XYZ file of C-alpha atoms in Angstrom:
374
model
C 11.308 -67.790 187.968
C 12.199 -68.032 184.195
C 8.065 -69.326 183.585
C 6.801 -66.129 186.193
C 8.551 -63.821 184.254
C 7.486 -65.169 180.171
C 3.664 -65.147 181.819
C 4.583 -61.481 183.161
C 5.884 -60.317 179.763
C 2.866 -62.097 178.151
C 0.666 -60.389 180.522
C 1.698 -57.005 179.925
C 1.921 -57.597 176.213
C -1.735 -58.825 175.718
C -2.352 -55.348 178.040
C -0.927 -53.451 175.556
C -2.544 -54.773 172.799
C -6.266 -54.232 174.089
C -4.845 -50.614 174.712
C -3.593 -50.360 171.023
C -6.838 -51.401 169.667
C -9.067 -48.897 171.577
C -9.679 -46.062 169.532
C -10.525 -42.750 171.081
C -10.666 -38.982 170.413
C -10.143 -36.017 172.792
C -11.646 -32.957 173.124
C -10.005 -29.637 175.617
C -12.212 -26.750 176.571
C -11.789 -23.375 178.336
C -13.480 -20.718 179.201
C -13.099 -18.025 181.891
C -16.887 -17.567 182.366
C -17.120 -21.353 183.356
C -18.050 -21.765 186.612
C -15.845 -24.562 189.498
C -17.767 -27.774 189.127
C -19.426 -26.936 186.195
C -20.526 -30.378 185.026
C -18.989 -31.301 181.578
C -21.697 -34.062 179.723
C -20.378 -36.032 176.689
C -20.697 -39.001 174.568
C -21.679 -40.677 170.969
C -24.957 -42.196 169.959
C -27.320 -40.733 171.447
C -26.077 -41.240 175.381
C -23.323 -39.111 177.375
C -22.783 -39.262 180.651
C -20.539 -36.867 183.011
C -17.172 -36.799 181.538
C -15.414 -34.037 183.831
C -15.945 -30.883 185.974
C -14.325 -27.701 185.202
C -11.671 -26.495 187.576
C -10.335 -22.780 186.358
C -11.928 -22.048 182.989
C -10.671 -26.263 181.901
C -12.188 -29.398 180.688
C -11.089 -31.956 179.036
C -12.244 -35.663 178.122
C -11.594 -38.788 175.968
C -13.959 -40.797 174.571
C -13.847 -44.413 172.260
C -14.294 -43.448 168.557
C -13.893 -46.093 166.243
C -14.473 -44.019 163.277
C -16.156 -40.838 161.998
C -19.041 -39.937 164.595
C -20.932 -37.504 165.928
C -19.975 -36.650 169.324
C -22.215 -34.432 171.956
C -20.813 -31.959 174.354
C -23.044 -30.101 177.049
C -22.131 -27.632 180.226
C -24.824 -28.336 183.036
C -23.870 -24.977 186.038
C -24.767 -21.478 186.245
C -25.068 -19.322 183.276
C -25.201 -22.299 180.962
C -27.766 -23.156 178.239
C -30.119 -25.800 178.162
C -28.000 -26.750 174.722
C -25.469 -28.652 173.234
C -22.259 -28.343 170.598
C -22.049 -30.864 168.036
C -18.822 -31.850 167.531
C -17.710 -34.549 164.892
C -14.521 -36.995 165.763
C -12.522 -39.443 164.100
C -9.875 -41.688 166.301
C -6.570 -40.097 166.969
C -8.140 -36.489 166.705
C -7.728 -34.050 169.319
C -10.363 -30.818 169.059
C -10.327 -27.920 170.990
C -13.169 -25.639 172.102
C -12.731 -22.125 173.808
C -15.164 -19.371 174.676
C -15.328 -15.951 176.285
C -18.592 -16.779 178.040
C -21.104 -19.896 178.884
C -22.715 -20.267 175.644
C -20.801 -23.364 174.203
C -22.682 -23.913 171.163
C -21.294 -20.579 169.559
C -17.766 -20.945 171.190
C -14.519 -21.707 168.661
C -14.170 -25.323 167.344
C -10.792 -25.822 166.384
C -10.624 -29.072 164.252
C -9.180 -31.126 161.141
C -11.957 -32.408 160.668
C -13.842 -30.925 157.102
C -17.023 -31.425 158.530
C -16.708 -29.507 161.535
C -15.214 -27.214 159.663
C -18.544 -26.731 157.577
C -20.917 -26.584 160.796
C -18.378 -23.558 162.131
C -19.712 -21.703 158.710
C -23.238 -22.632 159.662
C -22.707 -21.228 163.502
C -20.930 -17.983 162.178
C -23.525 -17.382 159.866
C -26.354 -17.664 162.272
C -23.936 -16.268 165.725
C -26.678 -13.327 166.136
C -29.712 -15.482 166.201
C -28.139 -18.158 168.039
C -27.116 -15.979 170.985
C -30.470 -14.598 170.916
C -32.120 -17.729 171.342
C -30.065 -19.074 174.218
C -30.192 -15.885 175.722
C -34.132 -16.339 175.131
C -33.559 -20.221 177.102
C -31.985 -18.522 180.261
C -34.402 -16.375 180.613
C -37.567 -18.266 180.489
C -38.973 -16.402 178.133
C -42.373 -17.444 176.833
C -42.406 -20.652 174.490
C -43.817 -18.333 171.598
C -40.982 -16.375 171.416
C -38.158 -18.516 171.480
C -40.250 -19.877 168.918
C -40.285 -17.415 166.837
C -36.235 -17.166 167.101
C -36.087 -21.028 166.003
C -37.787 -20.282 162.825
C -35.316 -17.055 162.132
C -32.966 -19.740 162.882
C -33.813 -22.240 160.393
C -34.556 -19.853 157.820
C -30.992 -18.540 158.465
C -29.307 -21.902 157.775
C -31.785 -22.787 154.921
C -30.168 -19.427 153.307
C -26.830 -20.525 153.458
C -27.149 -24.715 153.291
C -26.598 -24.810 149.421
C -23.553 -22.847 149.323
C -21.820 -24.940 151.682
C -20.053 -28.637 150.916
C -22.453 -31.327 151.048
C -21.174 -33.531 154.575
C -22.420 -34.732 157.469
C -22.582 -31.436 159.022
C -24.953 -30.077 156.220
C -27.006 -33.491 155.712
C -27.395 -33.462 159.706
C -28.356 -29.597 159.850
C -31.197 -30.680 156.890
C -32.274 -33.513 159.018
C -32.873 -31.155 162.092
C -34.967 -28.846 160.007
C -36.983 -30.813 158.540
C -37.703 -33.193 161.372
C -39.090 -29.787 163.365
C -41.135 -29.258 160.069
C -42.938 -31.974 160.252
C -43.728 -31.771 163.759
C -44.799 -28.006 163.592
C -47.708 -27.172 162.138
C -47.387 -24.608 159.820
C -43.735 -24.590 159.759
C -43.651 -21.092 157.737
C -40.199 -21.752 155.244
C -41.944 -25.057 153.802
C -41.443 -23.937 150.133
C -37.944 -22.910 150.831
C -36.925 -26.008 152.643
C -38.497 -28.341 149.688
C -36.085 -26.374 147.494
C -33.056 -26.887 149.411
C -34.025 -30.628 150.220
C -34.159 -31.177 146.265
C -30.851 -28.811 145.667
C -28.895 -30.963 148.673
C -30.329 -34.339 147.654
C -28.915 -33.775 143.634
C -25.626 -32.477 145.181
C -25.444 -35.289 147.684
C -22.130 -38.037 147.385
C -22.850 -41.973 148.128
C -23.361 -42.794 151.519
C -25.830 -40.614 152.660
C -28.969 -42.519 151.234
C -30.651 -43.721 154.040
C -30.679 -39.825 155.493
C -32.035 -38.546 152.303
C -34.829 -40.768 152.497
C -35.260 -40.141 156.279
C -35.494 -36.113 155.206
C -36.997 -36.561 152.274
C -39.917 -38.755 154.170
C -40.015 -35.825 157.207
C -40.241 -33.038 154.173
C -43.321 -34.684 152.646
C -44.620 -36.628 155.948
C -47.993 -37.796 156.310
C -50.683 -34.841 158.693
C -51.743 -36.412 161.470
C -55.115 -36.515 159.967
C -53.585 -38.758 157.259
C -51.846 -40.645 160.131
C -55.059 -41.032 162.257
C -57.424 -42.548 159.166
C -54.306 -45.286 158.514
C -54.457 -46.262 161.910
C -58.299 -46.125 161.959
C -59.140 -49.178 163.196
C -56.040 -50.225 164.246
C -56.511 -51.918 168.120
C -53.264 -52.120 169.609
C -52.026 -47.987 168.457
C -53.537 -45.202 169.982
C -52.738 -41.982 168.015
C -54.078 -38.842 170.045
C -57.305 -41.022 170.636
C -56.969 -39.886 174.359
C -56.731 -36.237 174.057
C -59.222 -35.031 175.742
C -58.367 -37.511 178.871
C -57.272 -35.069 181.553
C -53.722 -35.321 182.490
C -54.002 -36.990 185.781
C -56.313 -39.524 184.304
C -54.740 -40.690 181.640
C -52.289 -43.338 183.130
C -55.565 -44.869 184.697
C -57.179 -44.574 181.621
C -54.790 -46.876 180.182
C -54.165 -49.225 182.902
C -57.877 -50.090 183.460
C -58.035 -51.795 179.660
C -55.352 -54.264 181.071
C -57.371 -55.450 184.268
C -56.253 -58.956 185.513
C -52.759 -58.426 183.587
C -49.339 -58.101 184.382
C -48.614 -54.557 182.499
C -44.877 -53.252 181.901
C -44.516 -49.666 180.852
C -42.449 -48.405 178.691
C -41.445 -44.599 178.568
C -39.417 -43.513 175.681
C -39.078 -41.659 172.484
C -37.952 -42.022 168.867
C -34.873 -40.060 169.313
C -34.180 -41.912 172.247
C -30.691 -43.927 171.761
C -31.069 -46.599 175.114
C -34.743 -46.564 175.053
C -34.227 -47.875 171.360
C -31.641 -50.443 172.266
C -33.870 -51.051 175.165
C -36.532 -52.347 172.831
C -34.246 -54.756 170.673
C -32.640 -56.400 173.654
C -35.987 -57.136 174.788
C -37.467 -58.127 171.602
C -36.336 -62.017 172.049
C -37.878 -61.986 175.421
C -40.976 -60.681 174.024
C -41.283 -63.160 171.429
C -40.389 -66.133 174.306
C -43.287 -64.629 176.818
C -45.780 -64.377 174.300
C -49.408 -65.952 175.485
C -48.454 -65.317 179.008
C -50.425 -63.037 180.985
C -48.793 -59.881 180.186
C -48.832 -56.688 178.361
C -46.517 -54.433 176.933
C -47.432 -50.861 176.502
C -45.330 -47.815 175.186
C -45.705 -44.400 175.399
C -44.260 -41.547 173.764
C -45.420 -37.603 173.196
C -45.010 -35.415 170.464
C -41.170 -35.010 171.023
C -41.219 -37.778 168.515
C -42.128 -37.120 164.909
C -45.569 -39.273 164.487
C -43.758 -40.513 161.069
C -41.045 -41.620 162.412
C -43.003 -43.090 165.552
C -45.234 -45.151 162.974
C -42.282 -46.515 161.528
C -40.781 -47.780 164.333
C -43.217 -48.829 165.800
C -44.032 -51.705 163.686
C -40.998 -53.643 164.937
C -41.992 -53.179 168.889
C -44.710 -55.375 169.772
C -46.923 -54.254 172.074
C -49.601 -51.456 172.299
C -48.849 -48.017 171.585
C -50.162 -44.563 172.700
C -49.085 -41.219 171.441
C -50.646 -38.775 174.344
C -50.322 -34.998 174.569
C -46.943 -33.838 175.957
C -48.820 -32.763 179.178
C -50.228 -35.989 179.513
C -46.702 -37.666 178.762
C -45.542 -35.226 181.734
C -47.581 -36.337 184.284
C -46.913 -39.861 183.561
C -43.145 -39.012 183.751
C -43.980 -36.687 187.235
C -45.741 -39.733 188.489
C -42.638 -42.125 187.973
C -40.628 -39.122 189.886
C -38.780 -39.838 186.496
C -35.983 -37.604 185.606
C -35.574 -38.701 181.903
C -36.188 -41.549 179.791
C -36.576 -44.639 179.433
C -38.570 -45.247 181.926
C -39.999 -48.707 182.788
C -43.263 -49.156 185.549
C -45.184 -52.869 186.440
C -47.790 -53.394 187.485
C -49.198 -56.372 188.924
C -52.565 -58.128 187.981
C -53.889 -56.243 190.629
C -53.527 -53.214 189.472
C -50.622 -52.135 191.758
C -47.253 -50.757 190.689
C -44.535 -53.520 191.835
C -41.225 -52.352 189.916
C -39.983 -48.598 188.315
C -36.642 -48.042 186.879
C -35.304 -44.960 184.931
C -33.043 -46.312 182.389
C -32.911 -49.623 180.880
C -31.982 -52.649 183.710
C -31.653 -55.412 181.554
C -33.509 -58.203 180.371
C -33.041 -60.116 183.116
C -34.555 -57.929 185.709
C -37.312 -57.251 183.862
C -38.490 -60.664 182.841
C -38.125 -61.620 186.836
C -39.984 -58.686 187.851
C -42.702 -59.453 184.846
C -43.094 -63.444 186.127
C -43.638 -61.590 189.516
C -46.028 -59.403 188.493
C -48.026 -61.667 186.402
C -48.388 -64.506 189.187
């Protein structure tokens, strides 16, 4: 009895040990507007998953935080936008968010938190144009004009950026920015946002180094014409040389230079959080299947900055193809694919043996590759 109840206490003491150790960080929200079952998304990195449904105007949800993050919160139901709040969290922090309507991105971020702190300045500042532009995303309204409000947008933070403490929230506003200017040709605020890239980058404290040089590179990126003539030559990356393939040709297009293979596609993006720790747990398997009789093929659309596509992709092996966003669509419409990754085989018959939407593990897909390949 005496030896039951030591391995009891040691049990319950291990228990409370693992529970000591996990760090986490909660967040409350209400607002009247919100609709019953109003699905509440959240997470870190990249990935968030449901996380609660809103019952009378509440939410609330915890999540692990083992130090200072960036957190995402979005409201999927009626009335919402297709947006998110960025909120920041450290462990043992509780933040609150209220609202008077559905628009969470401008509601009230209460928070200890200095950085969050600074992005509230950035939201006030910009409250008009923001609501405008959601507004803008309810509606449908033509992709021209919500255009059109992005740029106001940008030029709004641009205008206040320098006056405000250099952070996280003002390095990750500068990233934003200039990532869009680099994918948007003739981004009109170019001169501007060189000046406040040079202004933040001066002002800057240690640590943030590796984003500098990320902005910095998306600031002063290579055209695609640039891109294109390094690449010239180039036969396993295909940089808008399919184009002018129509939409529902192009995944044909690309399977028919594989005839006789086993062919694993791979749907994702550069800002992508599992379909980039999709391709580093299957890096090692790569490497061990190497001069069998398959191929690996990518595929990404202009969601992705081509820079920062040509920079990762030199650590994926395989062969890669930018295509059009329509063309990326249909692929994705093809797959009945809600998001991405997505992952396809085909056999060396040309017929589609295996589709997943998400990443299954490396396990799976090596068995359904040996399959395929046979």
């Amino acid at each position: 009895m005496i030896k039951k109840a030591i391995i009891t206490i040691l049990l319950a003491l291990v228990t409370m040990t693992g529970l000591a150790q996990t760090k986490t960080a909660t967040v409350t929200g209400y607002s009247p507007a919100l609709k019953d079952g109003t699905l509440v998304f959240a997470g870190t990195g990249g990935s968030s998953h449901v996380v609660d449904t809103v019952q009378a105007g509440h939410f609330a949800y915890t999540l692990p935080v083992e130090e200072f993050t960036e957190s995402y919160l979005s409201l999927i139901g009626e009335g919402c936008p297709n947006s998110y709040t960025l909120i920041f969290l450290r462990p043992d922090v509780t933040v609150k968010v209220t609202g008077n309507d559905c628009l969470n991105p401008l509601w009230k971020v209460e928070s200890p938190i200095p950085e969050q702190q600074t992005l509230n300045r950035l939201i006030e500042h910009c409250h008009d144009v923001l609501t405008e532009r959601m507004q803008m995303d309810l509606t449908n309204a033509p992709r021209e004009k919500q255009d059109s409000v992005a740029m106001i947008w940008m030029k709004q933070q641009m205008d206040i950026l320098p006056s405000l403490p250099v952070d996280a929230a003002t390095i990750r506003t500068l990233l934003d920015i200039s990532e869009t200017a680099m994918i948007k040709k003739g981004f009109p605020h170019m001169k501007q946002l060189k000046e406040v890239e040079k202004t933040i980058a001066a002002r800057a404290p240690k640590g943030f180094e590796e984003k500098l040089a990320e902005i910095h590179s998306y600031v002063y990126a290579k055209n695609e014409q640039q891109i294109a003539e390094e690449l010239s030559g180039n036969e396993t990356v295909f940089f808008k040389k399919y184009d002018d393939v129509a939409p529902e040709n192009i995944l044909q297009t690309i399977l028919d230079k594989y005839k006789g293979k086993a062919v694993l596609i791979d749907m994702w993006a550069t800002w992508c959080g599992p379909c980039r720790a999709g391709h580093k747990a299957m890096a090692s398997m790569k490497e061990q299947m190497k001069g069998q009789n398959i191929q690996f093929v990518y595929i990404t659309s202009p969601s992705s900055p081509p820079t920062t596509w040509l920079g990762m992709i030199k650590d994926i092996y395989g062969d890669h193809y930018y295509l059009t966003e329509e063309q990326n669509n249909y692929i994705l419409d093809h797959f009945e694919s809600v998001g991405i990754p997505t992952y396809a085989i085909y056999d060396t018959q040309g017929h589609q043996t295996y589709k997943n939407i998400g990443f299954p593990g490396t396990d799976v897909i090596r068995k359904e590759l040996e399959t395929a390949s046979k």
